[in-house]
Amino acid sequence: MNNIYQNNRENILKAADVIKSGGLVAFPTETVYGLGANVYDSQAVSKIFAAKQRPKFDPLISHIADVEILRTYAATDERVFALAKRFWPGPLTFVLKRIEENPSIDLACSGLRTLTVRMPNHPIALSLIKESGVPIVAPSANKYQSISPTTAQHVADGLGSSVDMILDGGACKVGVESTIIDLTGKNVVMLRAGGTAKEDIEEFLGEKILINEGNPDLPTAPGQLLRHYAPKNMLRINAEKPENDEYFIGFGDIDGDINLSKSGDLTEAAANLFAYLRFADNKAVNGKIAIAPIPLNGLGLAINDRIKRASYHK
Ligand code: TXA
Ligand code: MG
């Protein structure tokens, strides 16, 4: 079944109808493709967990197209709006305190007293949210623990007919998930490194932010699980050169069978990361992949986080 729909007005309206009637729509964002449902429709939200085969309910990010809606369901302050003004639309997600007793969003929030929200920087995502008239909750549109999707075809390969419509927006420009920051306390705490560089947030706030990498046995975010984003084959990271039988993903001057960015550009490398991991997974005839060292600055932090988890084996 081909459920990939090209980007045009008619298909966006059709997708909005699917959202409004309780279905699932996969849509492009600047980071990765999301698997979306109406935040207020628990039945639709539970279909997301079934399609992803997530073993338990985890809180989901609400995607909004208008900052003002925040006032209706989250505790906001000047810091929240200042960060939103600087970084939205864009790959930065806020964890905020919930203010309303709206039980219909309990499942989306996993029963927590917090709510997680971002405004994606993608015209298709923003139109879909506006036409649906509700915030759209969306985890990455892939099966639990597998590599995140950065094209419509990746979504179709992973989720098939469990999603009603896949809107095709081409390849995602950023390529790694949003950075998640917890704004519920005095200090800003980063829960997941992602598409917004930590340095940029710190420069804007004029202070260092804390990092909570989480307790892997009790993750605040599934992204904090030791094994996540994983290819089928073994992955070795920080490899200066490949062993004979490894399929090698290079970076910068350390060239490989493929190279995340020959010029050593971390933004380009992030955009290529998940697609190249999939590609290598198909090419690695001996079951082994290796990847060159990636620096830790800028988007390198998110890239290292993802490949470290992808390489984890018990
Ligand atoms: O870039 C992104 O963020 C993509 C696109 C589709 O927007 N979405 C995404 O969603 O990566 P997901 O579900 O794959 O990852 C969201 C992470 C999860 O690890 C979840 O546990 C965490 O955010 N999270 C959500 N709400 C939370 C909360 N209230 N407190 C702590 N972590 C939370
Ligand atoms: Mg995910």
Coordinates of C-alpha atoms and ligand atoms in Angstrom, one line a residue:
M1 CA 0.0 0.0 0.0
N2 CA 1.3 3.4 -0.9
N3 CA 0.3 5.9 1.8
I4 CA 2.9 8.6 0.9
Y5 CA 1.2 11.8 -0.2
Q6 CA 2.9 14.6 -2.0
N7 CA 3.0 18.1 -0.6
N8 CA 0.0 20.1 -1.8
R9 CA -2.8 22.0 -0.3
E10 CA -5.4 19.3 -1.0
N11 CA -3.3 16.6 0.8
I12 CA -2.7 18.9 3.8
L13 CA -6.4 19.5 4.2
K14 CA -7.0 15.7 3.8
A15 CA -4.4 15.0 6.5
A16 CA -6.0 17.6 8.8
D17 CA -9.3 15.7 8.4
V18 CA -7.5 12.5 9.4
I19 CA -6.1 14.2 12.5
K20 CA -9.6 15.6 13.4
S21 CA -11.2 12.2 13.0
G22 CA -8.8 10.4 15.2
G23 CA -6.3 9.0 12.7
L24 CA -2.5 9.1 12.5
V25 CA -0.6 11.3 10.1
A26 CA 3.2 11.1 9.7
F27 CA 4.6 14.5 8.7
P28 CA 7.9 16.2 8.1
T29 CA 9.5 18.5 10.6
E30 CA 13.0 20.1 10.3
T31 CA 14.4 17.5 12.7
V32 CA 12.9 14.1 11.8
Y33 CA 9.4 12.9 10.6
G34 CA 6.8 12.8 13.4
L35 CA 3.9 10.4 13.9
G36 CA 1.0 12.8 14.7
A37 CA -2.3 12.6 16.4
N38 CA -4.7 15.1 18.1
V39 CA -3.4 15.8 21.6
Y40 CA -7.0 15.8 23.0
D41 CA -8.0 12.4 21.6
S42 CA -6.7 9.6 23.9
Q43 CA -7.7 6.9 21.5
A44 CA -5.8 8.4 18.7
V45 CA -2.8 9.0 21.0
S46 CA -2.8 5.4 22.1
K47 CA -2.7 4.3 18.4
I48 CA 0.7 6.0 18.3
F49 CA 2.1 3.7 20.9
A50 CA 0.7 0.7 19.2
A51 CA 2.1 1.7 15.8
K52 CA 5.6 2.4 17.3
Q53 CA 5.4 -0.8 19.4
R54 CA 6.5 1.2 22.4
P55 CA 6.4 -1.1 25.4
K56 CA 4.9 1.6 27.6
F57 CA 3.3 5.0 27.5
D58 CA 5.8 7.8 27.3
P59 CA 5.1 11.5 27.3
L60 CA 4.9 13.0 23.8
I61 CA 5.8 16.3 22.5
S62 CA 2.9 18.6 21.5
H63 CA 3.6 20.5 18.3
I64 CA 2.0 23.9 18.1
A65 CA 1.8 26.7 15.5
D66 CA 0.9 29.6 17.7
V67 CA 2.8 30.5 20.9
E68 CA -0.3 32.0 22.5
I69 CA -1.8 28.5 23.0
L70 CA 0.8 27.9 25.6
R71 CA -1.0 30.2 28.0
T72 CA -4.0 27.9 27.9
Y73 CA -2.3 24.8 29.1
A74 CA 1.1 25.4 30.6
A75 CA 2.7 27.6 33.2
T76 CA 4.5 30.3 31.4
D77 CA 6.7 33.2 32.4
E78 CA 9.0 35.7 30.7
R79 CA 11.8 33.2 30.3
V80 CA 9.5 30.8 28.4
F81 CA 8.3 33.5 26.0
A82 CA 11.8 34.9 25.5
L83 CA 13.2 31.5 24.6
A84 CA 10.2 30.9 22.3
K85 CA 10.8 34.2 20.6
R86 CA 14.4 33.5 20.0
F87 CA 14.3 29.7 19.1
W88 CA 10.8 29.0 17.7
P89 CA 9.9 27.8 15.2
G90 CA 12.9 25.5 15.6
P91 CA 14.4 22.3 17.1
L92 CA 14.0 23.2 20.8
T93 CA 11.5 21.6 23.0
F94 CA 10.3 22.9 26.4
V95 CA 9.2 20.9 29.4
L96 CA 6.7 23.1 31.3
K97 CA 4.3 22.6 34.2
R98 CA 0.7 21.8 33.3
I99 CA -1.9 24.2 34.6
E100 CA -5.2 22.8 33.5
E101 CA -6.9 19.7 34.8
N102 CA -7.7 18.5 31.3
P103 CA -7.7 14.7 31.6
S104 CA -7.9 14.3 27.9
I105 CA -4.2 15.2 27.6
D106 CA -3.2 12.8 30.4
L107 CA -2.2 10.1 28.0
A108 CA -0.2 12.5 25.8
C109 CA 1.6 13.7 29.0
S110 CA 1.8 10.1 30.4
G111 CA 0.1 11.2 33.5
L112 CA 2.9 13.6 34.4
R113 CA 2.3 17.1 35.8
T114 CA 4.5 18.4 33.0
L115 CA 3.8 19.1 29.3
T116 CA 6.3 19.0 26.5
V117 CA 6.0 21.4 23.6
R118 CA 7.7 22.8 20.5
M119 CA 6.9 24.8 17.4
P120 CA 8.5 23.0 14.4
N121 CA 10.2 25.0 11.7
H122 CA 8.6 23.3 8.7
P123 CA 5.8 24.8 6.5
I124 CA 4.0 21.4 6.1
A125 CA 4.0 20.8 9.8
L126 CA 2.8 24.3 10.6
S127 CA 0.0 24.2 8.0
L128 CA -1.1 20.8 9.2
I129 CA -1.3 22.0 12.8
K130 CA -3.2 25.1 11.8
E131 CA -5.7 23.3 9.6
S132 CA -6.2 20.6 12.3
G133 CA -7.0 23.3 14.8
V134 CA -5.4 21.4 17.7
P135 CA -1.9 20.8 18.9
I136 CA -0.5 17.6 17.4
V137 CA 1.5 15.2 19.5
A138 CA 4.2 13.4 17.7
P139 CA 7.1 11.2 18.6
S140 CA 9.5 10.3 15.8
A141 CA 7.8 8.2 13.2
N142 CA 9.8 5.0 13.7
K143 CA 9.4 1.7 15.6
Y144 CA 10.6 1.7 19.2
Q145 CA 14.4 1.9 19.5
S146 CA 15.1 1.9 15.8
I147 CA 16.7 4.6 13.6
S148 CA 14.7 7.8 13.4
P149 CA 13.2 8.6 9.9
T150 CA 14.4 11.6 7.9
T151 CA 12.4 10.8 4.7
A152 CA 8.9 9.8 4.0
Q153 CA 10.2 6.5 2.6
H154 CA 11.9 5.7 5.9
V155 CA 8.5 6.1 7.6
A156 CA 6.8 3.9 5.1
D157 CA 9.5 1.2 5.5
G158 CA 9.2 1.2 9.3
L159 CA 5.5 1.8 10.0
G160 CA 3.8 0.7 6.8
S161 CA 0.0 0.7 6.9
S162 CA -0.2 1.5 10.7
V163 CA -0.2 5.1 9.7
D164 CA -3.1 6.5 7.7
M165 CA -1.2 9.1 5.7
I166 CA 2.5 10.1 5.3
L167 CA 3.0 13.6 4.0
D168 CA 6.1 13.9 1.9
G169 CA 8.3 16.9 2.6
G170 CA 11.6 15.5 1.3
A171 CA 14.6 15.0 3.5
C172 CA 14.7 16.7 6.9
K173 CA 17.2 19.6 7.0
V174 CA 18.4 19.3 10.6
G175 CA 18.3 15.5 10.8
V176 CA 18.5 14.9 14.6
E177 CA 15.7 15.4 17.1
S178 CA 15.1 18.6 19.0
T179 CA 17.0 19.6 22.0
I180 CA 14.8 19.2 25.1
I181 CA 15.1 21.6 28.0
D182 CA 13.3 21.5 31.3
L183 CA 12.0 24.9 32.3
T184 CA 10.0 23.8 35.4
G185 CA 12.7 24.9 37.9
K186 CA 14.9 27.8 38.5
N187 CA 17.8 26.3 36.5
V188 CA 17.4 25.3 32.9
V189 CA 18.2 21.6 32.5
M190 CA 19.0 19.9 29.2
L191 CA 17.4 16.4 29.0
R192 CA 18.4 15.6 25.4
A193 CA 21.0 17.1 23.2
G194 CA 19.6 17.9 19.8
G195 CA 19.2 20.2 16.9
T196 CA 19.7 23.4 18.9
A197 CA 23.2 23.8 20.1
K198 CA 23.7 24.0 23.9
E199 CA 26.1 26.8 23.3
D200 CA 23.4 28.9 21.5
I201 CA 20.9 28.5 24.4
E202 CA 23.6 29.4 27.0
E203 CA 24.7 32.4 25.0
F204 CA 21.1 33.6 24.8
L205 CA 20.4 33.0 28.5
G206 CA 23.7 34.4 29.6
E207 CA 24.3 31.3 31.9
K208 CA 25.4 27.7 31.8
I209 CA 22.6 25.2 31.6
L210 CA 22.7 21.9 33.5
I211 CA 22.7 18.5 31.9
N212 CA 20.6 15.6 33.1
E213 CA 21.7 12.6 31.2
G214 CA 19.3 10.6 33.2
N215 CA 19.3 7.3 35.0
P216 CA 19.1 4.7 32.3
D217 CA 17.1 2.4 34.5
L218 CA 14.5 5.1 35.1
P219 CA 14.7 7.3 32.1
T220 CA 12.9 10.7 32.1
A221 CA 13.1 10.5 28.3
P222 CA 13.3 7.3 26.2
G223 CA 16.0 9.1 24.4
Q224 CA 18.0 8.5 27.6
L225 CA 17.8 4.8 27.2
L226 CA 21.2 3.2 26.7
R227 CA 20.2 1.5 23.6
H228 CA 18.2 3.6 21.1
Y229 CA 18.3 4.8 17.5
A230 CA 19.9 1.4 16.8
P231 CA 20.9 -0.2 13.6
K232 CA 20.7 -4.0 13.2
N233 CA 24.4 -4.4 12.9
M234 CA 27.1 -3.8 15.5
L235 CA 28.3 -0.2 15.5
R236 CA 31.8 0.9 16.7
I237 CA 32.2 4.6 17.4
N238 CA 35.3 6.8 17.6
A239 CA 37.0 4.7 15.0
E240 CA 40.2 6.3 13.5
K241 CA 40.1 3.7 10.8
P242 CA 38.0 0.6 9.9
E243 CA 38.9 -3.0 10.7
N244 CA 39.0 -5.0 7.5
D245 CA 35.4 -6.2 7.7
E246 CA 33.7 -3.0 8.9
Y247 CA 31.6 -0.7 6.7
F248 CA 33.1 2.7 7.6
I249 CA 31.3 6.0 8.0
G250 CA 33.8 8.8 7.8
F251 CA 33.8 12.4 8.9
G252 CA 35.9 15.3 7.7
D253 CA 39.5 14.2 6.8
I254 CA 38.9 10.6 8.0
D255 CA 37.2 9.3 4.9
G256 CA 35.2 6.2 4.7
D257 CA 32.9 4.2 2.5
I258 CA 30.6 7.2 3.0
N259 CA 31.4 10.5 4.7
L260 CA 28.9 12.4 6.9
S261 CA 30.6 15.6 5.9
K262 CA 33.8 15.8 3.9
S263 CA 34.3 19.4 5.0
G264 CA 33.8 18.5 8.7
D265 CA 30.5 20.5 8.9
L266 CA 28.5 19.3 11.9
T267 CA 25.2 20.7 10.6
E268 CA 25.7 18.7 7.4
A269 CA 26.7 15.6 9.4
A270 CA 23.6 15.8 11.6
A271 CA 21.4 16.1 8.5
N272 CA 23.0 12.9 7.0
L273 CA 23.3 10.9 10.2
F274 CA 20.2 8.7 10.3
A275 CA 20.0 8.2 6.5
Y276 CA 23.7 7.1 6.5
L277 CA 23.2 4.8 9.4
R278 CA 20.4 3.1 7.5
F279 CA 22.4 3.0 4.4
A280 CA 25.4 1.4 6.2
D281 CA 23.0 -1.0 7.9
N282 CA 22.0 -2.4 4.5
K283 CA 25.6 -2.3 3.1
A284 CA 27.4 -3.9 6.1
V285 CA 27.7 -7.4 4.7
N286 CA 29.7 -8.6 7.7
G287 CA 27.4 -7.2 10.3
K288 CA 29.7 -4.5 11.4
I289 CA 29.7 -0.7 11.1
A290 CA 32.3 1.8 12.4
I291 CA 32.1 5.5 12.5
A292 CA 34.9 8.1 12.7
P293 CA 35.2 10.4 15.8
I294 CA 32.9 13.4 15.8
P295 CA 33.8 16.5 17.8
L296 CA 31.6 17.4 20.7
N297 CA 30.8 21.1 20.0
G298 CA 27.6 22.5 18.4
L299 CA 25.5 19.7 16.9
G300 CA 28.3 17.3 17.5
L301 CA 26.9 16.8 21.0
A302 CA 23.6 15.5 19.6
I303 CA 25.4 13.3 17.0
N304 CA 27.6 11.8 19.7
D305 CA 24.6 11.2 21.9
R306 CA 22.8 9.3 19.2
I307 CA 25.7 7.2 18.0
K308 CA 26.7 6.3 21.6
R309 CA 23.2 4.9 22.2
A310 CA 23.1 3.3 18.7
S311 CA 26.3 1.5 19.5
Y312 CA 25.3 0.1 22.9
H313 CA 25.1 -3.6 23.2
K314 CA 24.4 -5.5 26.4
Ligands
TXA1 O1 12.5 16.6 17.0 C1 11.7 16.1 17.8 O2 11.7 16.3 19.0 C2 10.8 15.0 17.2 C3 9.9 15.7 16.1 C4 8.9 14.7 15.6 O3 9.3 16.8 16.7 N1 10.1 14.3 18.2 C5 10.6 13.4 19.0 O4 9.7 12.8 19.9 O5 11.8 13.2 19.0 P1 10.1 11.5 20.7 O6 8.8 11.1 21.4 O7 10.7 10.5 19.8 O8 11.1 12.0 21.8 C6 10.6 12.9 22.8 C7 11.3 12.7 24.0 C8 11.0 11.3 24.6 O9 12.2 10.8 25.0 C9 10.1 11.7 25.8 O10 10.2 10.7 26.9 C10 10.6 13.0 26.2 O11 10.8 13.7 25.0 N2 9.6 13.7 27.0 C11 8.4 14.1 26.6 N3 7.7 14.7 27.6 C12 8.5 14.7 28.6 C13 8.4 15.3 30.0 N4 7.3 15.8 30.4 N5 9.5 15.1 30.8 C14 10.6 14.6 30.3 N6 10.8 14.1 29.1 C15 9.7 14.1 28.3
MG2 MG 12.2 9.0 19.1

